[in-house]
């Protein structure tokens, strides 16, 4: 089915009713490549390919002239361009590098909406009135970006973000493309349906003989909705030039950092703590005004000699101004006490929130905050005297042995086990776990009824039946065994001769009814834990 898309008069009436915003879209071609060039200081004409999962994700214009295309395997791309520099694609770098561009645009025209790194949109009516027209506003924007070192950017102006972006991308010989108001449908009519960025829908439409956006827009709207649902109806409206999506300007995150400078520098801890009080009050008040609390902060202290002491602090609930001052004092004291321990005078203190939360999640209970704050205060005070690693907390991590499952973390540091317990650990001891785990395995003995020491044969089986057990490895302390189970073999790191381990586990019940977890390794018996 073919026909004319929505008329220009209908599009103009929709714009007058305020349903479609007159939009300007800025597009920076090859932005992932541009971000890498800016970050690494490479020349603009470098042949670069960004690789994601073994395939070319993006490439520079120089590489394209040599035949490199997106989707090629790295080896094939390098065969087409011998000077190709293959680098891993970093999506985070795209966002970080585009942040200064957004800031430069906001200095000229406020109300920017980030569509994706390298592409942004904003309403054009305000800038057009201020600069004297749509084209003049676009020229001011491009001049601002050229001054910031971002060359080659293109601008599209049309009714709605979809048409404006298509205009910016399809304009090859000029940097500014303007679709007159009410003519978006006519502009989109000859374009292929693949521009809707829905490969499955585009393939189906081509099979039905619908190859352009104009053909798709000419279909009855209710029939498209019934066949393709709400998503299909939205794409049908885009093809007809009726992009009613509003421009939602980004809201820059509020800065909660608080800093104070001392001149001349202060050489006493109590002076610094007194000077930081006002800064700490201001820090907490800003968070409270935003209905937030700080649960983790970072304190940066600069000395007169240029030394910087930086450390993160956690809190079991949320920081108050007095807590912030305490953390500054403790960080200054370090491993010393009293007023000593300062290498040189302090000239600046900066407080930055590392983690914030809604204030409603940290309201005090009916009977106050409980003992957790007092415990945290006491342990943090001890830590300030003994050093960062002076107070440790135990965390259950992953591992095959019980000793491997215990990981110590400095008090106040975030707990991120190097070996997460959620991972599969074949051969690990199943629950229930022993209540007492010895810090170091204790040497014990397990003997047969004739008093011979038990061992393992080449197949990992016992050389006899266990009959006597001595927790002190002394024949005089040998006790009869009431029951036992095992062996369960342990064969780890067999490919590493220095760290390879070959052993076996046993569970044993002595005469007093106490269960033990034993390990036989290298011909010797060791008690690893006890089930109390």
Coordinates of C-alpha atoms in Angstrom, one line a residue:
X1 CA 0.0 0.0 0.0
X2 CA 1.4 3.4 -1.0
X3 CA 0.3 7.0 -0.7
X4 CA 1.2 10.4 0.6
X5 CA 2.2 10.8 4.2
X6 CA 0.6 13.2 6.6
X7 CA 0.2 16.6 5.0
X8 CA 2.4 19.6 5.9
X9 CA -0.7 21.4 7.1
X10 CA -1.5 18.7 9.6
X11 CA 2.0 18.7 10.9
X12 CA 2.0 22.5 11.2
X13 CA -1.3 22.3 13.2
X14 CA 0.3 19.8 15.6
X15 CA 3.2 22.1 16.1
X16 CA 1.0 25.0 16.8
X17 CA -0.9 23.0 19.4
X18 CA 2.4 22.5 21.2
X19 CA 2.6 18.8 20.6
X20 CA 5.9 18.8 18.7
X21 CA 9.0 20.9 19.8
X22 CA 11.1 22.6 17.2
X23 CA 14.4 20.9 18.0
X24 CA 18.1 21.3 17.2
X25 CA 20.2 18.1 17.4
X26 CA 24.0 18.2 17.5
X27 CA 25.8 15.2 16.2
X28 CA 29.5 14.6 16.4
X29 CA 30.5 12.0 13.8
X30 CA 32.7 9.1 14.9
X31 CA 32.5 10.2 18.5
X32 CA 34.0 7.1 20.0
X33 CA 37.1 7.6 17.8
X34 CA 37.2 11.3 18.7
X35 CA 37.0 10.5 22.4
X36 CA 40.0 8.2 22.1
X37 CA 42.0 10.8 20.1
X38 CA 41.3 13.4 22.8
X39 CA 42.2 11.1 25.6
X40 CA 45.4 9.7 24.1
X41 CA 46.5 12.8 22.3
X42 CA 46.7 11.0 18.9
X43 CA 46.8 12.9 15.6
X44 CA 43.4 13.5 13.9
X45 CA 44.4 11.5 10.8
X46 CA 45.4 8.4 12.7
X47 CA 44.0 5.1 11.4
X48 CA 42.1 3.8 14.5
X49 CA 39.7 0.9 15.0
X50 CA 37.9 0.4 18.3
X51 CA 37.3 -3.3 19.0
X52 CA 34.5 -4.8 21.0
X53 CA 34.3 -8.6 21.5
X54 CA 36.7 -9.2 18.6
X55 CA 34.8 -7.0 16.1
X56 CA 35.3 -3.5 14.9
X57 CA 32.9 -1.2 16.8
X58 CA 34.0 2.1 15.3
X59 CA 36.8 3.3 13.0
X60 CA 38.3 6.6 11.9
X61 CA 37.8 8.2 8.5
X62 CA 41.4 7.3 7.6
X63 CA 40.7 3.7 8.4
X64 CA 37.5 3.7 6.3
X65 CA 39.4 5.0 3.3
X66 CA 41.5 1.9 3.6
X67 CA 38.5 -0.4 3.6
X68 CA 37.9 -0.9 7.3
X69 CA 34.3 -1.2 8.2
X70 CA 32.2 -1.7 11.3
X71 CA 31.6 -5.4 12.1
X72 CA 34.9 -6.7 10.6
X73 CA 37.0 -9.0 12.5
X74 CA 40.2 -7.5 13.8
X75 CA 42.5 -9.6 11.7
X76 CA 40.6 -8.8 8.5
X77 CA 40.6 -5.1 9.3
X78 CA 44.4 -5.2 9.9
X79 CA 44.9 -6.9 6.6
X80 CA 43.1 -4.1 4.8
X81 CA 45.0 -1.4 6.7
X82 CA 48.5 -2.4 7.8
X83 CA 48.9 0.8 9.9
X84 CA 45.7 0.3 11.8
X85 CA 45.8 0.9 15.5
X86 CA 43.4 -1.4 17.2
X87 CA 42.2 -0.3 20.7
X88 CA 39.6 -1.7 23.0
X89 CA 36.3 0.2 23.0
X90 CA 35.5 1.9 26.3
X91 CA 31.9 3.1 26.7
X92 CA 32.7 5.0 29.9
X93 CA 35.4 7.0 28.0
X94 CA 32.7 8.1 25.5
X95 CA 30.6 9.6 28.3
X96 CA 33.5 11.2 30.2
X97 CA 34.9 12.8 27.0
X98 CA 31.5 14.2 26.0
X99 CA 30.9 15.8 29.4
X100 CA 33.0 18.9 28.6
X101 CA 31.1 19.2 25.3
X102 CA 27.8 19.3 27.1
X103 CA 29.3 21.9 29.5
X104 CA 30.4 24.1 26.6
X105 CA 27.0 23.9 25.0
X106 CA 25.3 24.9 28.3
X107 CA 27.5 28.0 28.4
X108 CA 25.9 29.1 25.1
X109 CA 22.4 27.5 25.2
X110 CA 20.8 26.0 28.3
X111 CA 18.4 23.1 28.4
X112 CA 20.5 20.3 26.7
X113 CA 19.3 16.7 26.6
X114 CA 21.9 14.0 26.2
X115 CA 20.6 11.4 23.7
X116 CA 23.9 9.4 23.7
X117 CA 27.6 10.2 23.9
X118 CA 28.2 12.3 20.7
X119 CA 24.6 13.3 20.2
X120 CA 22.4 15.8 22.1
X121 CA 19.2 17.8 21.6
X122 CA 17.7 21.1 22.8
X123 CA 14.7 23.3 22.0
X124 CA 15.6 25.8 19.3
X125 CA 12.9 28.5 19.9
X126 CA 14.7 30.2 22.8
X127 CA 18.2 30.3 21.2
X128 CA 16.6 31.3 17.8
X129 CA 15.0 34.4 19.4
X130 CA 18.2 35.3 21.3
X131 CA 20.6 34.9 18.4
X132 CA 18.3 36.2 15.7
X133 CA 17.3 33.0 13.9
X134 CA 17.7 29.2 13.8
X135 CA 20.7 29.3 11.5
X136 CA 22.4 32.0 13.5
X137 CA 21.9 29.9 16.7
X138 CA 23.4 26.9 15.0
X139 CA 26.4 28.9 13.9
X140 CA 27.0 30.2 17.4
X141 CA 26.9 26.6 18.7
X142 CA 29.4 25.3 16.1
X143 CA 31.7 28.2 16.7
X144 CA 31.7 27.4 20.4
X145 CA 32.5 23.8 19.8
X146 CA 35.3 24.7 17.3
X147 CA 36.8 26.9 20.0
X148 CA 36.7 24.0 22.4
X149 CA 38.6 21.8 20.0
X150 CA 35.6 19.7 18.7
X151 CA 35.7 20.0 14.9
X152 CA 33.4 18.5 12.3
X153 CA 30.2 18.5 14.4
X154 CA 26.9 18.8 12.5
X155 CA 23.6 20.4 13.4
X156 CA 20.1 19.4 12.3
X157 CA 17.0 21.5 13.0
X158 CA 13.5 20.2 12.4
X159 CA 10.2 19.3 14.1
X160 CA 11.1 16.8 16.8
X161 CA 14.4 15.0 17.7
X162 CA 14.0 12.2 15.2
X163 CA 13.8 14.3 12.1
X164 CA 16.4 16.7 13.4
X165 CA 18.9 13.9 14.0
X166 CA 18.2 12.5 10.5
X167 CA 18.8 15.9 9.0
X168 CA 22.2 16.2 10.9
X169 CA 23.3 12.8 9.8
X170 CA 22.3 13.0 6.2
X171 CA 23.9 16.3 5.5
X172 CA 27.3 15.6 4.1
X173 CA 28.5 18.8 2.4
X174 CA 27.2 21.4 4.9
X175 CA 27.4 21.4 8.7
X176 CA 23.9 22.8 9.2
X177 CA 20.7 21.2 7.9
X178 CA 17.4 23.0 8.5
X179 CA 14.0 21.3 7.7
X180 CA 11.4 24.1 7.5
X181 CA 8.6 24.0 10.0
X182 CA 5.8 21.6 9.0
X183 CA 7.8 19.8 6.3
X184 CA 9.2 17.0 8.3
X185 CA 7.0 14.4 6.6
X186 CA 8.1 15.5 3.2
X187 CA 11.8 15.4 4.2
X188 CA 11.4 11.8 5.7
X189 CA 9.3 10.5 2.8
X190 CA 12.1 9.1 0.5
X191 CA 14.3 7.8 3.4
X192 CA 14.6 4.0 3.9
X193 CA 12.7 2.3 6.7
X194 CA 16.0 1.0 8.1
X195 CA 16.5 4.5 9.7
X196 CA 13.8 3.5 12.3
X197 CA 16.6 1.4 14.0
X198 CA 14.3 -1.6 14.3
X199 CA 15.9 -4.3 12.1
X200 CA 13.1 -6.9 12.6
X201 CA 10.4 -4.4 11.7
X202 CA 12.4 -3.0 8.7
X203 CA 12.9 -6.5 7.4
X204 CA 9.2 -7.3 7.6
X205 CA 8.2 -4.0 6.0
X206 CA 10.5 -4.7 3.1
X207 CA 9.0 -8.1 2.5
X208 CA 5.6 -6.3 2.4
X209 CA 6.9 -4.0 -0.3
X210 CA 7.2 -1.0 2.1
X211 CA 10.7 0.4 1.6
X212 CA 10.5 4.1 2.5
X213 CA 9.3 6.0 5.5
X214 CA 6.7 7.7 3.3
X215 CA 5.2 4.3 2.4
X216 CA 5.1 3.3 6.1
X217 CA 3.6 6.6 7.1
X218 CA 0.8 6.2 4.5
X219 CA -0.5 3.1 6.2
X220 CA -3.6 3.5 8.4
X221 CA -2.6 4.3 11.9
X222 CA -5.2 2.0 13.5
X223 CA -4.1 -0.9 11.3
X224 CA -0.4 -0.3 12.3
X225 CA -1.3 -0.2 16.0
X226 CA -3.4 -3.4 15.7
X227 CA -0.6 -5.3 13.9
X228 CA 2.6 -3.9 15.7
X229 CA 1.3 -2.6 19.0
X230 CA 2.2 0.6 20.8
X231 CA 5.9 0.4 19.7
X232 CA 4.8 0.1 16.0
X233 CA 2.4 3.0 16.4
X234 CA 5.2 5.2 17.8
X235 CA 7.5 4.3 14.9
X236 CA 4.6 5.1 12.5
X237 CA 4.3 8.5 14.0
X238 CA 8.0 9.1 13.7
X239 CA 7.9 8.1 10.0
X240 CA 5.1 10.7 9.5
X241 CA 7.2 13.5 11.1
X242 CA 5.1 13.6 14.3
X243 CA 7.8 13.1 16.9
X244 CA 6.0 14.4 20.0
X245 CA 8.7 13.4 22.5
X246 CA 9.5 16.4 24.6
X247 CA 13.0 17.6 25.2
X248 CA 14.0 16.9 28.8
X249 CA 17.0 19.0 29.8
X250 CA 19.5 17.4 32.0
X251 CA 19.8 18.6 35.5
X252 CA 23.5 18.9 36.5
X253 CA 24.2 17.1 39.7
X254 CA 24.4 19.4 42.7
X255 CA 27.9 19.8 44.2
X256 CA 28.0 18.8 47.9
X257 CA 31.7 19.1 48.3
X258 CA 32.9 21.3 51.1
X259 CA 36.4 22.7 51.5
X260 CA 38.3 25.2 53.6
X261 CA 41.8 26.7 53.2
X262 CA 44.0 27.9 56.1
X263 CA 46.5 30.7 55.7
X264 CA 48.8 30.6 57.3
X265 CA 48.8 26.9 57.8
X266 CA 47.8 25.3 61.1
X267 CA 50.2 23.1 63.0
X268 CA 47.9 21.8 65.7
X269 CA 45.2 19.2 65.3
X270 CA 42.7 20.9 67.6
X271 CA 43.1 24.1 65.6
X272 CA 42.3 22.2 62.3
X273 CA 39.4 20.4 63.9
X274 CA 38.0 23.8 65.2
X275 CA 38.4 25.4 61.7
X276 CA 36.7 22.5 60.0
X277 CA 33.5 22.7 62.1
X278 CA 31.9 25.4 60.0
X279 CA 32.8 23.5 56.8
X280 CA 31.3 20.3 58.2
X281 CA 28.1 22.1 59.2
X282 CA 27.8 23.5 55.7
X283 CA 28.4 20.1 54.2
X284 CA 25.7 18.4 56.2
X285 CA 23.2 21.3 55.7
X286 CA 23.6 21.1 51.9
X287 CA 22.8 17.4 52.0
X288 CA 19.8 17.9 54.4
X289 CA 18.4 20.6 52.1
X290 CA 18.5 18.1 49.2
X291 CA 16.8 15.5 51.6
X292 CA 19.9 13.3 51.6
X293 CA 22.3 11.9 54.2
X294 CA 25.9 10.8 53.7
X295 CA 26.8 7.2 54.6
X296 CA 30.4 7.3 53.1
X297 CA 32.7 10.3 52.7
X298 CA 36.2 11.1 51.6
X299 CA 38.5 13.4 53.5
X300 CA 41.4 15.0 51.6
X301 CA 44.0 16.9 53.7
X302 CA 46.8 19.0 52.1
X303 CA 49.9 20.0 54.0
X304 CA 52.1 23.0 53.5
X305 CA 54.8 20.7 52.1
X306 CA 52.5 19.6 49.3
X307 CA 51.7 16.2 50.9
X308 CA 48.1 15.0 50.5
X309 CA 46.4 12.6 52.9
X310 CA 43.2 11.0 51.4
X311 CA 41.0 8.4 53.0
X312 CA 37.4 7.2 52.8
X313 CA 35.2 6.7 55.9
X314 CA 32.0 4.7 56.3
X315 CA 29.3 5.1 58.9
X316 CA 26.8 2.5 60.1
X317 CA 23.9 5.0 59.8
X318 CA 24.7 8.5 58.5
X319 CA 27.3 11.3 59.3
X320 CA 26.5 14.3 61.4
X321 CA 28.7 17.4 61.5
X322 CA 30.4 16.2 64.7
X323 CA 31.2 12.8 63.0
X324 CA 32.8 14.6 60.1
X325 CA 35.0 16.6 62.4
X326 CA 36.0 13.5 64.3
X327 CA 37.0 11.8 61.0
X328 CA 39.2 14.8 60.1
X329 CA 40.8 14.7 63.6
X330 CA 41.4 10.9 63.5
X331 CA 42.9 11.1 60.0
X332 CA 45.3 13.8 61.2
X333 CA 46.3 11.8 64.3
X334 CA 47.0 8.7 62.2
X335 CA 49.3 6.4 64.2
X336 CA 50.1 9.0 66.8
X337 CA 48.3 10.4 69.8
X338 CA 47.7 13.9 71.3
X339 CA 48.8 16.8 69.0
X340 CA 51.8 15.1 67.5
X341 CA 52.1 13.4 64.1
X342 CA 51.8 16.4 61.7
X343 CA 54.6 16.4 59.2
X344 CA 53.9 20.1 58.3
X345 CA 51.3 22.7 58.7
X346 CA 47.8 22.0 57.2
X347 CA 46.7 24.4 54.5
X348 CA 43.5 22.8 53.2
X349 CA 40.8 20.2 54.0
X350 CA 38.2 19.0 51.5
X351 CA 35.2 16.8 52.3
X352 CA 33.5 14.9 49.5
X353 CA 30.5 12.5 49.8
X354 CA 31.2 9.1 48.4
X355 CA 27.8 7.6 49.0
X356 CA 24.5 9.3 49.8
X357 CA 21.0 8.0 50.6
X358 CA 17.5 9.4 51.0
X359 CA 17.0 10.9 54.4
X360 CA 13.8 9.0 54.9
X361 CA 15.7 5.7 55.0
X362 CA 17.8 6.9 58.0
X363 CA 15.2 8.2 60.5
X364 CA 16.0 7.3 64.1
X365 CA 14.0 4.6 65.8
X366 CA 11.6 5.1 68.7
X367 CA 14.4 4.6 71.3
X368 CA 17.2 6.4 69.4
X369 CA 19.9 5.1 67.1
X370 CA 21.0 2.1 69.2
X371 CA 24.4 0.9 70.2
X372 CA 25.8 0.6 66.6
X373 CA 27.0 4.2 66.5
X374 CA 28.8 3.8 69.8
X375 CA 30.5 0.7 68.6
X376 CA 31.5 2.3 65.3
X377 CA 32.8 5.4 67.2
X378 CA 34.9 3.2 69.5
X379 CA 36.4 1.1 66.8
X380 CA 37.1 4.0 64.6
X381 CA 38.9 5.8 67.5
X382 CA 41.0 2.7 68.1
X383 CA 41.8 2.5 64.3
X384 CA 42.9 6.1 64.3
X385 CA 45.5 5.2 67.0
X386 CA 46.6 1.9 65.6
X387 CA 46.5 2.7 61.9
X388 CA 44.3 1.8 59.0
X389 CA 44.9 -1.9 59.3
X390 CA 44.8 -2.0 63.1
X391 CA 41.1 -3.0 63.3
X392 CA 39.9 -5.7 61.0
X393 CA 36.5 -7.3 60.5
X394 CA 35.9 -10.8 59.2
X395 CA 33.9 -11.5 56.1
X396 CA 32.8 -14.8 54.7
X397 CA 34.1 -15.3 51.2
X398 CA 34.4 -18.2 48.8
X399 CA 36.9 -21.1 48.9
X400 CA 37.2 -24.8 49.3
X401 CA 38.8 -24.8 52.7
X402 CA 37.5 -23.2 55.8
X403 CA 40.6 -21.0 56.2
X404 CA 40.1 -19.7 52.6
X405 CA 36.5 -18.6 53.4
X406 CA 37.7 -16.1 56.0
X407 CA 38.7 -12.7 54.6
X408 CA 39.8 -9.8 56.8
X409 CA 38.9 -6.2 55.8
X410 CA 40.0 -3.0 57.5
X411 CA 37.2 -1.5 59.6
X412 CA 35.3 1.1 57.7
X413 CA 36.3 -0.1 54.2
X414 CA 33.7 -1.4 51.8
X415 CA 33.6 -5.2 51.8
X416 CA 34.2 -6.6 48.3
X417 CA 35.6 -10.2 48.7
X418 CA 38.2 -11.2 46.2
X419 CA 36.6 -14.6 46.1
X420 CA 32.8 -14.2 46.2
X421 CA 30.9 -16.9 48.1
X422 CA 28.2 -17.0 45.4
X423 CA 30.5 -18.5 42.9
X424 CA 30.7 -22.3 42.5
X425 CA 33.4 -23.9 44.6
X426 CA 33.6 -27.7 43.7
X427 CA 34.9 -29.7 46.6
X428 CA 33.9 -27.1 49.2
X429 CA 32.7 -28.3 52.6
X430 CA 28.8 -28.4 52.6
X431 CA 26.7 -27.0 55.4
X432 CA 26.4 -27.2 58.4
X433 CA 29.9 -25.7 59.0
X434 CA 32.0 -26.3 62.1
X435 CA 31.6 -23.8 64.9
X436 CA 35.4 -23.7 65.8
X437 CA 37.9 -23.2 63.0
X438 CA 41.5 -23.3 64.1
X439 CA 43.7 -20.4 62.9
X440 CA 46.4 -23.0 62.2
X441 CA 45.7 -26.7 61.7
X442 CA 46.6 -28.8 64.8
X443 CA 48.7 -31.9 64.5
X444 CA 46.7 -35.0 65.6
X445 CA 47.0 -38.7 65.1
X446 CA 44.6 -41.4 63.9
X447 CA 45.6 -45.0 64.3
X448 CA 44.3 -48.5 63.7
X449 CA 43.3 -51.0 66.4
X450 CA 46.9 -52.2 66.4
X451 CA 48.3 -48.7 67.0
X452 CA 49.6 -48.2 63.4
X453 CA 49.4 -44.7 61.9
X454 CA 46.8 -44.5 59.1
X455 CA 47.7 -43.3 55.7
X456 CA 46.3 -43.1 52.1
X457 CA 47.2 -45.4 49.3
X458 CA 47.7 -44.4 45.7
X459 CA 44.0 -44.5 45.0
X460 CA 43.2 -42.2 47.9
X461 CA 41.8 -44.9 50.2
X462 CA 42.6 -45.5 53.8
X463 CA 45.2 -48.1 54.6
X464 CA 43.1 -49.5 57.4
X465 CA 40.1 -48.8 59.7
X466 CA 40.4 -45.8 62.1
X467 CA 40.1 -47.0 65.7
X468 CA 42.0 -44.5 67.9
X469 CA 42.2 -40.7 67.8
X470 CA 44.6 -38.3 69.8
X471 CA 43.8 -34.6 69.5
X472 CA 47.3 -33.9 71.0
X473 CA 49.2 -36.3 68.7
X474 CA 50.3 -38.3 71.8
X475 CA 49.8 -42.1 72.1
X476 CA 48.9 -41.6 75.8
X477 CA 45.9 -39.4 74.9
X478 CA 44.5 -41.7 72.3
X479 CA 40.7 -42.2 72.5
X480 CA 38.4 -44.7 70.9
X481 CA 36.5 -43.6 67.8
X482 CA 32.8 -43.9 67.8
X483 CA 32.3 -43.1 64.1
X484 CA 33.9 -41.6 61.0
X485 CA 33.1 -40.7 57.4
X486 CA 35.3 -40.1 54.4
X487 CA 37.7 -39.7 52.7
X488 CA 36.8 -36.8 50.4
X489 CA 39.8 -36.0 48.3
X490 CA 41.3 -32.5 47.7
X491 CA 43.3 -32.1 44.5
X492 CA 44.1 -28.4 43.9
X493 CA 46.4 -26.5 41.5
X494 CA 47.8 -29.7 40.1
X495 CA 49.3 -27.7 37.2
X496 CA 51.5 -25.6 39.6
X497 CA 54.2 -27.7 41.2
X498 CA 54.9 -25.0 43.9
X499 CA 51.3 -24.6 45.0
X500 CA 49.8 -28.0 44.2
X501 CA 47.9 -29.7 47.1
X502 CA 46.8 -33.3 47.4
X503 CA 44.9 -34.2 50.5
X504 CA 41.8 -35.8 51.9
X505 CA 39.1 -34.7 54.4
X506 CA 37.5 -36.8 57.2
X507 CA 34.8 -36.3 59.7
X508 CA 35.4 -38.1 63.0
X509 CA 33.4 -38.6 66.2
X510 CA 35.6 -39.2 69.2
X511 CA 34.6 -41.2 72.3
X512 CA 33.3 -38.1 74.1
X513 CA 30.9 -37.4 71.3
X514 CA 32.8 -34.4 69.9
X515 CA 32.9 -34.3 66.1
X516 CA 36.1 -33.2 64.3
X517 CA 37.0 -32.2 60.8
X518 CA 40.3 -33.8 59.9
X519 CA 42.7 -33.5 57.0
X520 CA 45.4 -36.0 56.0
X521 CA 48.1 -34.5 53.9
X522 CA 51.7 -35.6 53.3
X523 CA 51.2 -38.6 55.6
X524 CA 50.2 -36.4 58.6
X525 CA 46.8 -35.9 60.2
X526 CA 45.6 -32.4 61.0
X527 CA 42.6 -31.1 62.8
X528 CA 41.1 -28.2 60.7
X529 CA 38.0 -27.6 62.8
X530 CA 35.7 -28.9 65.5
X531 CA 31.9 -29.1 65.5
X532 CA 31.1 -27.7 69.0

